[in-house]
mmCIF file of N, CA, C and O in Angstrom:
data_model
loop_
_atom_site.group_PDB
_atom_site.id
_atom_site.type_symbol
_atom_site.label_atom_id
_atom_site.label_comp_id
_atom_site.label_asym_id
_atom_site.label_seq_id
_atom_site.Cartn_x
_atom_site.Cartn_y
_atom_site.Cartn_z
ATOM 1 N N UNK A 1 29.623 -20.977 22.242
ATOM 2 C CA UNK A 1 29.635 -20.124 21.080
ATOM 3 C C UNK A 1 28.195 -19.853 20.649
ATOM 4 O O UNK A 1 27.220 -20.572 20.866
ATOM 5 N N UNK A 2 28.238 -18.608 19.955
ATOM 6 C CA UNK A 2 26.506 -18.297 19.731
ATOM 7 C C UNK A 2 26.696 -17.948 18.180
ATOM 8 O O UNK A 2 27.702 -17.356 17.790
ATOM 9 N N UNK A 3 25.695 -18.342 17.341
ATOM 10 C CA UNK A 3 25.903 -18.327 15.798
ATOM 11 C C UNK A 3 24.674 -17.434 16.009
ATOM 12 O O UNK A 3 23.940 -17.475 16.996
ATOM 13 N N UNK A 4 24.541 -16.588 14.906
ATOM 14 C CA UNK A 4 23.604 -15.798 14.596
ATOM 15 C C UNK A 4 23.355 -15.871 12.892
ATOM 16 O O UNK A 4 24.384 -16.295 12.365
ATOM 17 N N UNK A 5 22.422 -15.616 12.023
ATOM 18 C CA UNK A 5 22.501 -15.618 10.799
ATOM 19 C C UNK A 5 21.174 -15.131 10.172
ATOM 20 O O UNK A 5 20.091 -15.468 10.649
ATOM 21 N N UNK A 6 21.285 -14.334 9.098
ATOM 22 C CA UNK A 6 19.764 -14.313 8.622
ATOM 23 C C UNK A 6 19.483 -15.279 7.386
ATOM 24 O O UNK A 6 20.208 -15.559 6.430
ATOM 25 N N UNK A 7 18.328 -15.653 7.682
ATOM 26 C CA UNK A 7 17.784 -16.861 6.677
ATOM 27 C C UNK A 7 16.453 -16.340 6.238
ATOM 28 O O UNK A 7 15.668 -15.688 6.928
ATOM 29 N N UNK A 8 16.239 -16.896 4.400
ATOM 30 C CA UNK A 8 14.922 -16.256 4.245
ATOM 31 C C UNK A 8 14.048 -17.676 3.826
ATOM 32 O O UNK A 8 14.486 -18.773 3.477
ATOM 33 N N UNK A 9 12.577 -17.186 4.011
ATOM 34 C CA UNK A 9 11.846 -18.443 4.145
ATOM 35 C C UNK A 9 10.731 -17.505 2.858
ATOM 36 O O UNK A 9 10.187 -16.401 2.889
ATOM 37 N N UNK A 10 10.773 -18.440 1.991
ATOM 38 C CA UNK A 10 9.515 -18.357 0.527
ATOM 39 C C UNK A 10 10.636 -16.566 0.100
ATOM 40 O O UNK A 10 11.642 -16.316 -0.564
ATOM 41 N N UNK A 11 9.325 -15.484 1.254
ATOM 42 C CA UNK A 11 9.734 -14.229 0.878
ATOM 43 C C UNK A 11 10.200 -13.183 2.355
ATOM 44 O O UNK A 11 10.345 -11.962 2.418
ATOM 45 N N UNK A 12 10.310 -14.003 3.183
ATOM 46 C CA UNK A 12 9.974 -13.576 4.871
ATOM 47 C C UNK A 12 11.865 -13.821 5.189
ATOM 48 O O UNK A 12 12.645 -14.734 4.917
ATOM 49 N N UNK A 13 11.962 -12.890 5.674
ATOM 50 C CA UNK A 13 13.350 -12.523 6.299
ATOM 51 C C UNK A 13 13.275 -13.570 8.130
ATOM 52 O O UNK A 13 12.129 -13.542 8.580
ATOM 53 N N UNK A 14 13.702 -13.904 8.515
ATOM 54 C CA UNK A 14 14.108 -14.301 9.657
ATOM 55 C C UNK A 14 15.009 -14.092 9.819
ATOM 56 O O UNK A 14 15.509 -13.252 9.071
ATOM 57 N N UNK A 15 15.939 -14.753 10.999
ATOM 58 C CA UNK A 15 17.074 -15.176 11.849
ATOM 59 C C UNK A 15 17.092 -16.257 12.674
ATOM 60 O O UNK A 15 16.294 -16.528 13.571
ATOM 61 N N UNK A 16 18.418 -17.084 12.179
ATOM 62 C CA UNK A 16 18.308 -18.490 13.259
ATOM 63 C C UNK A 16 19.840 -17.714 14.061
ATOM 64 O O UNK A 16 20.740 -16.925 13.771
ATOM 65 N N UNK A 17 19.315 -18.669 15.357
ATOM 66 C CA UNK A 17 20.601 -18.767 16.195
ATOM 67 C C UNK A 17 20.648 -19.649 16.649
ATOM 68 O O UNK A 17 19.622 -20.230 17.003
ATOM 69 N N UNK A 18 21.779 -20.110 16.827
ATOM 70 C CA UNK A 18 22.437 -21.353 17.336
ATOM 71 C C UNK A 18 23.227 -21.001 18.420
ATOM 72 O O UNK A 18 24.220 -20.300 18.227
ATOM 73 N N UNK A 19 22.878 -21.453 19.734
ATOM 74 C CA UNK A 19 23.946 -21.610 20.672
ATOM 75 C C UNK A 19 24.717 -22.520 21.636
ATOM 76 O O UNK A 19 24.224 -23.249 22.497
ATOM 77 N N UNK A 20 25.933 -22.361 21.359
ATOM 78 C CA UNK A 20 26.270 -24.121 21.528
ATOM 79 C C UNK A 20 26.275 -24.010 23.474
ATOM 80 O O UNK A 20 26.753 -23.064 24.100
ATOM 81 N N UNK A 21 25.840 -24.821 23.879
ATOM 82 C CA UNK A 21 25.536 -25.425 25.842
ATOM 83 C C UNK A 21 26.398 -26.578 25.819
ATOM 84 O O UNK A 21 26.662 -27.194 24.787
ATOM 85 N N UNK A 22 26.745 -26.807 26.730
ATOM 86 C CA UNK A 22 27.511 -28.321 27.323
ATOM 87 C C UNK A 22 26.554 -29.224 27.173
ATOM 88 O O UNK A 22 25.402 -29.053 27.570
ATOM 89 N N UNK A 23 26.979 -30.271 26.577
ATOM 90 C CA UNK A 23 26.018 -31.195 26.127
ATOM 91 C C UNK A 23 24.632 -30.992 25.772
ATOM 92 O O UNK A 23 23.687 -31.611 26.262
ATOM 93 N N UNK A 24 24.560 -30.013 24.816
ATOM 94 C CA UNK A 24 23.002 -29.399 24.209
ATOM 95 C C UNK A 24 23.714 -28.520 23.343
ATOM 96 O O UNK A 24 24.899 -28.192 23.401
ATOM 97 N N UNK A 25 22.749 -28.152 22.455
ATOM 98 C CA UNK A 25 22.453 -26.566 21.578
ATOM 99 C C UNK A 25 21.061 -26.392 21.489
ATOM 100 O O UNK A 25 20.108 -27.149 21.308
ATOM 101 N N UNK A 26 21.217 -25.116 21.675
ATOM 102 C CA UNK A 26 19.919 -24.279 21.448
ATOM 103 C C UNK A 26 19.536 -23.775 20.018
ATOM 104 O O UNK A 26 20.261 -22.939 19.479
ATOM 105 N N UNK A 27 18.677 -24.144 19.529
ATOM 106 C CA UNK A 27 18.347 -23.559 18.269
ATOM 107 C C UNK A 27 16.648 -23.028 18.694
ATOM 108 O O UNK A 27 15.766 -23.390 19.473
ATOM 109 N N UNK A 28 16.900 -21.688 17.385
ATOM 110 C CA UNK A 28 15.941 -21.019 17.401
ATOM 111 C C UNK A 28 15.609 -20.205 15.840
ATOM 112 O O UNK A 28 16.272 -19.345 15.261
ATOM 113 N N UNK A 29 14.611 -20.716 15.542
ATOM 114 C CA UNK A 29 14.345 -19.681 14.189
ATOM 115 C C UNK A 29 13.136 -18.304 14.454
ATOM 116 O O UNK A 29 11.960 -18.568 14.704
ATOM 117 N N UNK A 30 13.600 -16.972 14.360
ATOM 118 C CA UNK A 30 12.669 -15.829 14.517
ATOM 119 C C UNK A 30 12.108 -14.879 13.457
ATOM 120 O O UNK A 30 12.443 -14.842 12.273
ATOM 121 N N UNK A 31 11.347 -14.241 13.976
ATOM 122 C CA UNK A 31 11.190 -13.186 13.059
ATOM 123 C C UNK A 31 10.571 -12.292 14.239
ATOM 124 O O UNK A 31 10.458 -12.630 15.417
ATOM 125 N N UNK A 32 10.098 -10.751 13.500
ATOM 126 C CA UNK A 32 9.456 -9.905 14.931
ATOM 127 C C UNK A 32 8.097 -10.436 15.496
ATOM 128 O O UNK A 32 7.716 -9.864 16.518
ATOM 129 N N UNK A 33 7.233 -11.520 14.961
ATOM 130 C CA UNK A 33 6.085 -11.929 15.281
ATOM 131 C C UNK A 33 6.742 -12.906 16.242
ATOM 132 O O UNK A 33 7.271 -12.532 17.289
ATOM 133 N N UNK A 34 6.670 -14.597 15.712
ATOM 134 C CA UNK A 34 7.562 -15.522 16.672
ATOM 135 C C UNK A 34 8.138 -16.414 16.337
ATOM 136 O O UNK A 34 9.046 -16.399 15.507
ATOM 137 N N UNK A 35 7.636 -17.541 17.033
ATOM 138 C CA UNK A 35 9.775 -17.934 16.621
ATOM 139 C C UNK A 35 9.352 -19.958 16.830
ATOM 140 O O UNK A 35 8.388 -20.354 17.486
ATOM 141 N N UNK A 36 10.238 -20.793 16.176
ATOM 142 C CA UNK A 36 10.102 -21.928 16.662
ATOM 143 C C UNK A 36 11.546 -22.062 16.961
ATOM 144 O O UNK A 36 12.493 -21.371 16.587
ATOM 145 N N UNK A 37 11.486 -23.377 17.915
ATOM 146 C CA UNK A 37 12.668 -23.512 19.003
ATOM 147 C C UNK A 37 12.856 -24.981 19.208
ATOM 148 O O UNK A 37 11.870 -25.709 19.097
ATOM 149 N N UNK A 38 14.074 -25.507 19.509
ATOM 150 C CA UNK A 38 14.159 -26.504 20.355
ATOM 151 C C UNK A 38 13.792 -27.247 21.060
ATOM 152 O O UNK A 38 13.573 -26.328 21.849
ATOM 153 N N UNK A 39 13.432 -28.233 21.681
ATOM 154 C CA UNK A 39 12.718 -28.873 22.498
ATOM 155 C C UNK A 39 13.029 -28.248 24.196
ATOM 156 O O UNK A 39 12.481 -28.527 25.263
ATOM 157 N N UNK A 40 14.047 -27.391 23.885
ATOM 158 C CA UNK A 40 14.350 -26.627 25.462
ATOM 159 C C UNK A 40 12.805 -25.468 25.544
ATOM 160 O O UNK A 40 12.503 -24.865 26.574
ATOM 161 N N UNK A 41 12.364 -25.416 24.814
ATOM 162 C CA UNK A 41 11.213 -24.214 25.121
ATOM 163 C C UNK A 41 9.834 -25.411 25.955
ATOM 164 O O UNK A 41 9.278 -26.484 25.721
ATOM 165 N N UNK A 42 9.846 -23.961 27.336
ATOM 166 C CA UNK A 42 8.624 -24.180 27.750
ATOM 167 C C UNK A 42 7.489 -23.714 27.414
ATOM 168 O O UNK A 42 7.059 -22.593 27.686
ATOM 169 N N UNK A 43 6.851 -24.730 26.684
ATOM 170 C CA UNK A 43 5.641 -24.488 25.977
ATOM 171 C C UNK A 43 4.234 -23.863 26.989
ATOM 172 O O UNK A 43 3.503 -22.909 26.723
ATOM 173 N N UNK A 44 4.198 -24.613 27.976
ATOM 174 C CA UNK A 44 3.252 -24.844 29.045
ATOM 175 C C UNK A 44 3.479 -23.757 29.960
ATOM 176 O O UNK A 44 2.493 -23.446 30.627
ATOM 177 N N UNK A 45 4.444 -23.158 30.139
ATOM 178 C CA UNK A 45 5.133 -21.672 30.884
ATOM 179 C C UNK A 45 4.717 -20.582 30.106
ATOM 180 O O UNK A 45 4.496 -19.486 30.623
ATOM 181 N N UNK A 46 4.546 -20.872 28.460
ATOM 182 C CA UNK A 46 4.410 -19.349 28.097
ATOM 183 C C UNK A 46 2.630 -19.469 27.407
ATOM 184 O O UNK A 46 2.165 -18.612 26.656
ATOM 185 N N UNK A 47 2.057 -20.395 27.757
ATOM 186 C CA UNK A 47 0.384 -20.355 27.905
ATOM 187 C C UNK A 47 0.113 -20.480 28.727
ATOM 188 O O UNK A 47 -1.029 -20.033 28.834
ATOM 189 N N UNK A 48 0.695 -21.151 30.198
ATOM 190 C CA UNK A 48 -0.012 -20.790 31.358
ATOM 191 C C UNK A 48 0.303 -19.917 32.386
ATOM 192 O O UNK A 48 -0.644 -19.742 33.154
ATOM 193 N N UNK A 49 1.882 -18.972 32.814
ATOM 194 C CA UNK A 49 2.490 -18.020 33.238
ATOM 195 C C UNK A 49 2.755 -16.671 32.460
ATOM 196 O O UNK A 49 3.404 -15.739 32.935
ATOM 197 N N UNK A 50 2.233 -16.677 31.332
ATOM 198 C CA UNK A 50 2.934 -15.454 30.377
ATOM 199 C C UNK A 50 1.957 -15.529 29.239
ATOM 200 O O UNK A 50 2.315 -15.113 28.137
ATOM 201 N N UNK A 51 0.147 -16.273 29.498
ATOM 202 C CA UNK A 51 -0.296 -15.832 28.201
ATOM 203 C C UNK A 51 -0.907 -14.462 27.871
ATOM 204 O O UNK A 51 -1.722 -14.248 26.973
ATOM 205 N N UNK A 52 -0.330 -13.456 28.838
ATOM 206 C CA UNK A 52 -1.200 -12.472 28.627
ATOM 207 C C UNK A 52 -0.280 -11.406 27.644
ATOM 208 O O UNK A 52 -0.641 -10.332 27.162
ATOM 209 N N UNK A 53 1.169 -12.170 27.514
ATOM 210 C CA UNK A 53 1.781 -11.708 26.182
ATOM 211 C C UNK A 53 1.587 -12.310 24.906
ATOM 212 O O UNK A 53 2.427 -12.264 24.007
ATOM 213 N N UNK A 54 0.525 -12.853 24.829
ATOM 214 C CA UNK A 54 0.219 -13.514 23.676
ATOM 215 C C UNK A 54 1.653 -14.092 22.519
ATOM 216 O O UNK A 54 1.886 -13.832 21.339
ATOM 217 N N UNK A 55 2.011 -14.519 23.022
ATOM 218 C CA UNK A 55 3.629 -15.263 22.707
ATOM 219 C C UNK A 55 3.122 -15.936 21.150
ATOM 220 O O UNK A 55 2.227 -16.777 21.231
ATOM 221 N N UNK A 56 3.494 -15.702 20.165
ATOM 222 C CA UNK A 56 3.479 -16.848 19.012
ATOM 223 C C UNK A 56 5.044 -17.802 19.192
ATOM 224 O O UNK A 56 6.210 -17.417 19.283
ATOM 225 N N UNK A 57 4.467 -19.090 19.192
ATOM 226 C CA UNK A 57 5.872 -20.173 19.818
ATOM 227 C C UNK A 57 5.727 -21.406 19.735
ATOM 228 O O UNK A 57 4.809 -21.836 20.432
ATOM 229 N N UNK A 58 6.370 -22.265 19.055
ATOM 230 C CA UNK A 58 6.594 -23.801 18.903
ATOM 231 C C UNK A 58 7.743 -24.299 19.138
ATOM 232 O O UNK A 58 8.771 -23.638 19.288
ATOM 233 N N UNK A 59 7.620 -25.884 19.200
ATOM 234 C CA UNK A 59 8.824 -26.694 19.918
ATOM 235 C C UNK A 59 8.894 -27.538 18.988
ATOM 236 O O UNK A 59 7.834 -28.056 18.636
ATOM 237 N N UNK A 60 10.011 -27.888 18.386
ATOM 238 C CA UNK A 60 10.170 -29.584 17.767
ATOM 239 C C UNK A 60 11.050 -29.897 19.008
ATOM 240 O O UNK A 60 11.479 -29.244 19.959
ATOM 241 N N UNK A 61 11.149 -31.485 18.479
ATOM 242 C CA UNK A 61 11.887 -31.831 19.550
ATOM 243 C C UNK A 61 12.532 -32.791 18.538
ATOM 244 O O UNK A 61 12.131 -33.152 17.432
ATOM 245 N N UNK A 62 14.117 -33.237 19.514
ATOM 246 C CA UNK A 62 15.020 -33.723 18.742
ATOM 247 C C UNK A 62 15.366 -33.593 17.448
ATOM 248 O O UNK A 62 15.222 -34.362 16.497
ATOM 249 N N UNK A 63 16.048 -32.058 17.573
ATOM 250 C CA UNK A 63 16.655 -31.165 16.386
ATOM 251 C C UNK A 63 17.600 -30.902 16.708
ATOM 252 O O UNK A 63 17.974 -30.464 17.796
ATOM 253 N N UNK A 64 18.144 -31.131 15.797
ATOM 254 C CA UNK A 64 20.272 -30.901 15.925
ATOM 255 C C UNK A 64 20.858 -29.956 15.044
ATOM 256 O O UNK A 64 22.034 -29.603 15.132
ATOM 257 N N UNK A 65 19.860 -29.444 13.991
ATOM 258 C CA UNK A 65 20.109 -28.302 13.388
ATOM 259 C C UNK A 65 19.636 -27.620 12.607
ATOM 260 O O UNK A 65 18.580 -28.203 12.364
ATOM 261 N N UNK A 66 19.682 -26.242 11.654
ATOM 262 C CA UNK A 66 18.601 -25.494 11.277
ATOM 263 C C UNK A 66 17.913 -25.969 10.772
ATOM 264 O O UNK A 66 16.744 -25.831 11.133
ATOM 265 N N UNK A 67 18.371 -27.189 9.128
ATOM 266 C CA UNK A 67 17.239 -27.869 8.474
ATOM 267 C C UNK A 67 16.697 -28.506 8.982
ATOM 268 O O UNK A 67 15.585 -28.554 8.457
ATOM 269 N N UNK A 68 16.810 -29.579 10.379
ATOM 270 C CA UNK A 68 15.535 -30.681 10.908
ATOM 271 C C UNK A 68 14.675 -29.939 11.580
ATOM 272 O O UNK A 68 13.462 -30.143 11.613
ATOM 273 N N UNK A 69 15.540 -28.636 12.403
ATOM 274 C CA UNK A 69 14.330 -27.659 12.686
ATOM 275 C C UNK A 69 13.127 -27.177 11.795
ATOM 276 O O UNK A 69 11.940 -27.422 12.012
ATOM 277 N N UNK A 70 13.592 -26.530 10.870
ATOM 278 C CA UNK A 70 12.347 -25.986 9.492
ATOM 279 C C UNK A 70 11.740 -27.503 8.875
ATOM 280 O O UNK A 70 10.802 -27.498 8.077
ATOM 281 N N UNK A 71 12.183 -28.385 9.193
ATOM 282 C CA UNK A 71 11.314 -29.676 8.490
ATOM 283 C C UNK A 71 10.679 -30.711 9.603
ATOM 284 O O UNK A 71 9.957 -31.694 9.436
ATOM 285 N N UNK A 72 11.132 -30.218 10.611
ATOM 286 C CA UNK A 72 9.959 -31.210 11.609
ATOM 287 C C UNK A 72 9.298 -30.755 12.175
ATOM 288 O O UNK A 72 9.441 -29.709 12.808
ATOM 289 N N UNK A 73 7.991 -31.731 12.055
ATOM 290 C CA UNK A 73 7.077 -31.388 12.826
ATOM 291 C C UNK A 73 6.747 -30.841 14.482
ATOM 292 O O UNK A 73 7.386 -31.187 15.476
ATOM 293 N N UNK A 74 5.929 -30.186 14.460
ATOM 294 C CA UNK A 74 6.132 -29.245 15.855
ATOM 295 C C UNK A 74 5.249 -29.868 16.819
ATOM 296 O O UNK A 74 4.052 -30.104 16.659
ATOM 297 N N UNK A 75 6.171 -30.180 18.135
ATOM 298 C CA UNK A 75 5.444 -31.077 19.017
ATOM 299 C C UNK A 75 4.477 -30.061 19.687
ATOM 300 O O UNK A 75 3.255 -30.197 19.751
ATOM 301 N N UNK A 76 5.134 -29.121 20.129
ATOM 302 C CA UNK A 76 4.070 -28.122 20.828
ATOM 303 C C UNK A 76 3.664 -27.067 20.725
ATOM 304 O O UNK A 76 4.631 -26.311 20.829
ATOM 305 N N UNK A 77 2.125 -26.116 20.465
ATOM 306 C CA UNK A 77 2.861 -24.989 20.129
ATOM 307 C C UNK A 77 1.848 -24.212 21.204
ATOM 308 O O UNK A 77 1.268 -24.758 22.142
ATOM 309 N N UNK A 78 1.771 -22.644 20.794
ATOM 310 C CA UNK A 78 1.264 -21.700 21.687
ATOM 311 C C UNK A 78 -0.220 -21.654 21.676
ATOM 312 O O UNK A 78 -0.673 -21.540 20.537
ATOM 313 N N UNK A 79 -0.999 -21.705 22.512
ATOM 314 C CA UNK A 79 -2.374 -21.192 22.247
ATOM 315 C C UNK A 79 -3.146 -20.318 21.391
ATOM 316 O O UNK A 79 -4.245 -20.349 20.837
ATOM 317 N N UNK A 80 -1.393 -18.905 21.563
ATOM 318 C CA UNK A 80 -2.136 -17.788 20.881
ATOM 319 C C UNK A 80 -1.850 -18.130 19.125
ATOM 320 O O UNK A 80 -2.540 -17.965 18.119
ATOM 321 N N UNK A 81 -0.554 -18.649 19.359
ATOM 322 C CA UNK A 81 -0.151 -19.157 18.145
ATOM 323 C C UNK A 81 -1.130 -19.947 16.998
ATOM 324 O O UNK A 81 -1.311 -19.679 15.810
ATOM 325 N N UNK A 82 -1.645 -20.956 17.789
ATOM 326 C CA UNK A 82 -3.034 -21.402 17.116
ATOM 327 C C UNK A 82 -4.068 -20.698 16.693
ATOM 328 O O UNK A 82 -4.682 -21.020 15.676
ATOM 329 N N UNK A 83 -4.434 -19.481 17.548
ATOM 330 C CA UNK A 83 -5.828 -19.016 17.598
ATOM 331 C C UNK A 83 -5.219 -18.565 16.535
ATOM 332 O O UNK A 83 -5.690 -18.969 15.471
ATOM 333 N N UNK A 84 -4.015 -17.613 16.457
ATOM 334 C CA UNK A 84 -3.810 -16.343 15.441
ATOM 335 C C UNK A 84 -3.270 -16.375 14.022
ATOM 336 O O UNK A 84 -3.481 -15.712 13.006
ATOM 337 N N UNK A 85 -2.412 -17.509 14.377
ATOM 338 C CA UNK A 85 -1.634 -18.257 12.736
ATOM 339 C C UNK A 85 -2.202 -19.444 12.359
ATOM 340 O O UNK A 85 -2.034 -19.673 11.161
ATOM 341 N N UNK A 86 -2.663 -20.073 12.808
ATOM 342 C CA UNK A 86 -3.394 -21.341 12.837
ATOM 343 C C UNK A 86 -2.184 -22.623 12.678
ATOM 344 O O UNK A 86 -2.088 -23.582 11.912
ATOM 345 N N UNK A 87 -1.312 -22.086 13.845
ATOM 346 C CA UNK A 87 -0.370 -23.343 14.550
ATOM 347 C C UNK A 87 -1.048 -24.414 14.547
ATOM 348 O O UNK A 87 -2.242 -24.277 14.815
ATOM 349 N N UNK A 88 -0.504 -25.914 14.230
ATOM 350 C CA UNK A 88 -1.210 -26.902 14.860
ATOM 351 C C UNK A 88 0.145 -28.174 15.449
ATOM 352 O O UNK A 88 1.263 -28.540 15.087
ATOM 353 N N UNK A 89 -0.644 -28.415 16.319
ATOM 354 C CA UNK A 89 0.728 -30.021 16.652
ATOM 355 C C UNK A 89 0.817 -30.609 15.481
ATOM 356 O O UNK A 89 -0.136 -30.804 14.727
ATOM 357 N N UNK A 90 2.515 -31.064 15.179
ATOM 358 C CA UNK A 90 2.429 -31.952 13.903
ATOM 359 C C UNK A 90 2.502 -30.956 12.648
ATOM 360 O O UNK A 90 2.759 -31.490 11.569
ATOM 361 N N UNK A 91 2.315 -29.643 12.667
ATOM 362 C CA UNK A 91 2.816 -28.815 11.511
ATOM 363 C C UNK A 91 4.381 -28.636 11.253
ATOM 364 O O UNK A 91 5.083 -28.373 12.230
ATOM 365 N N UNK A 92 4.951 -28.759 10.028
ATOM 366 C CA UNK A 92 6.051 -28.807 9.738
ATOM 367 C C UNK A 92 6.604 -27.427 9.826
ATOM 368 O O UNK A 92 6.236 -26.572 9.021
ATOM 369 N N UNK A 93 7.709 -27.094 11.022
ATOM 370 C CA UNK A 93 8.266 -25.592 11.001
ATOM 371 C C UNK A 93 8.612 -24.862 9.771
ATOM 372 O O UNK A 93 8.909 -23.671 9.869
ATOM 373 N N UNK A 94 8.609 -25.193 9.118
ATOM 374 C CA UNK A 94 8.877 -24.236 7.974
ATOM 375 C C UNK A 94 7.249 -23.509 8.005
ATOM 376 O O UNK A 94 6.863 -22.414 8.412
ATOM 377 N N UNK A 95 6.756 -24.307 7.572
ATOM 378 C CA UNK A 95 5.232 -23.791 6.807
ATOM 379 C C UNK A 95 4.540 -22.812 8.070
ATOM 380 O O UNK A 95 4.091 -21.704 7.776
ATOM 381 N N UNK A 96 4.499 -23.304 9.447
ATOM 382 C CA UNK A 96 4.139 -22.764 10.559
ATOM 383 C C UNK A 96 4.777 -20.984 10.046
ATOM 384 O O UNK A 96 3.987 -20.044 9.960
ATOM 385 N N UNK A 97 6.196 -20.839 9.779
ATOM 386 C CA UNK A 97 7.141 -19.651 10.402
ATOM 387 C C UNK A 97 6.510 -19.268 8.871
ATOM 388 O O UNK A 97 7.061 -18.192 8.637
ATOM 389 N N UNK A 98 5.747 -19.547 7.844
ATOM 390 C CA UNK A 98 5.346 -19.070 6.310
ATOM 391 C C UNK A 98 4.031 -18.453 6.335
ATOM 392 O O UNK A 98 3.585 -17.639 5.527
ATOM 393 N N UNK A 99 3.418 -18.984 7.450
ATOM 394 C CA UNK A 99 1.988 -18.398 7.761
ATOM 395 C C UNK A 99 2.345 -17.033 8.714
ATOM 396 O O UNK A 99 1.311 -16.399 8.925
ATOM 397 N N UNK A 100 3.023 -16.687 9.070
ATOM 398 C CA UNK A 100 3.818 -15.304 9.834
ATOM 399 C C UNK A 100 3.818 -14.230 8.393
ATOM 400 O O UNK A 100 3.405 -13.078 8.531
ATOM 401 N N UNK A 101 4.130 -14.539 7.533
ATOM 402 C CA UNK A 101 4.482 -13.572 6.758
ATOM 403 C C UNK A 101 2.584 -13.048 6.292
ATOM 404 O O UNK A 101 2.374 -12.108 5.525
#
């Protein structure tokens, strides 16, 4: 099953989705800039195979659902993401997806 929903953060419109996998779910919070995700995102694939799309993108890991997503800290994030939003490891997803707006 795939959940879709819009969620707003401070004043910033997003969308989370949830999609349920056999033994996993995928979660993802977006907006049109980028997005934090699940511990299923390859972090290391989209800065070293795909940085020439300058991807804004972070990972928590061991998140089971939208709120531990927006409140934990982000194990990994994008290069460009850093240079441009000033991503850092250890920033709490909410505040990361607040610097987008």
């Amino acid at each position: 099953m795939i959940h879709v929903e819009p969620i707003w953060i401070e004043d910033g419109a997003f969308t989370f989705t949830h999609v349920e996998l056999p033994k996993t779910d995928l979660l993802v919070i977006s907006n049109d800039i980028g997005y934090i995700m699940c511990g299923a995102l390859d972090v290391d694939l989209l800065n070293n195979k795909l940085h020439d799309r300058q991807i804004v993108a972070a990972r928590a890991v061991g998140v089971r659902n939208r709120d531990e997503l927006l409140y934990a800290p982000l194990q990994k994030v994008t290069k460009y993401a850093e240079e441009k939003y000033g991503w850092y490891e250890g920033m709490i997803g909410k505040q990361a997806l607040m610097n987008l707006n």
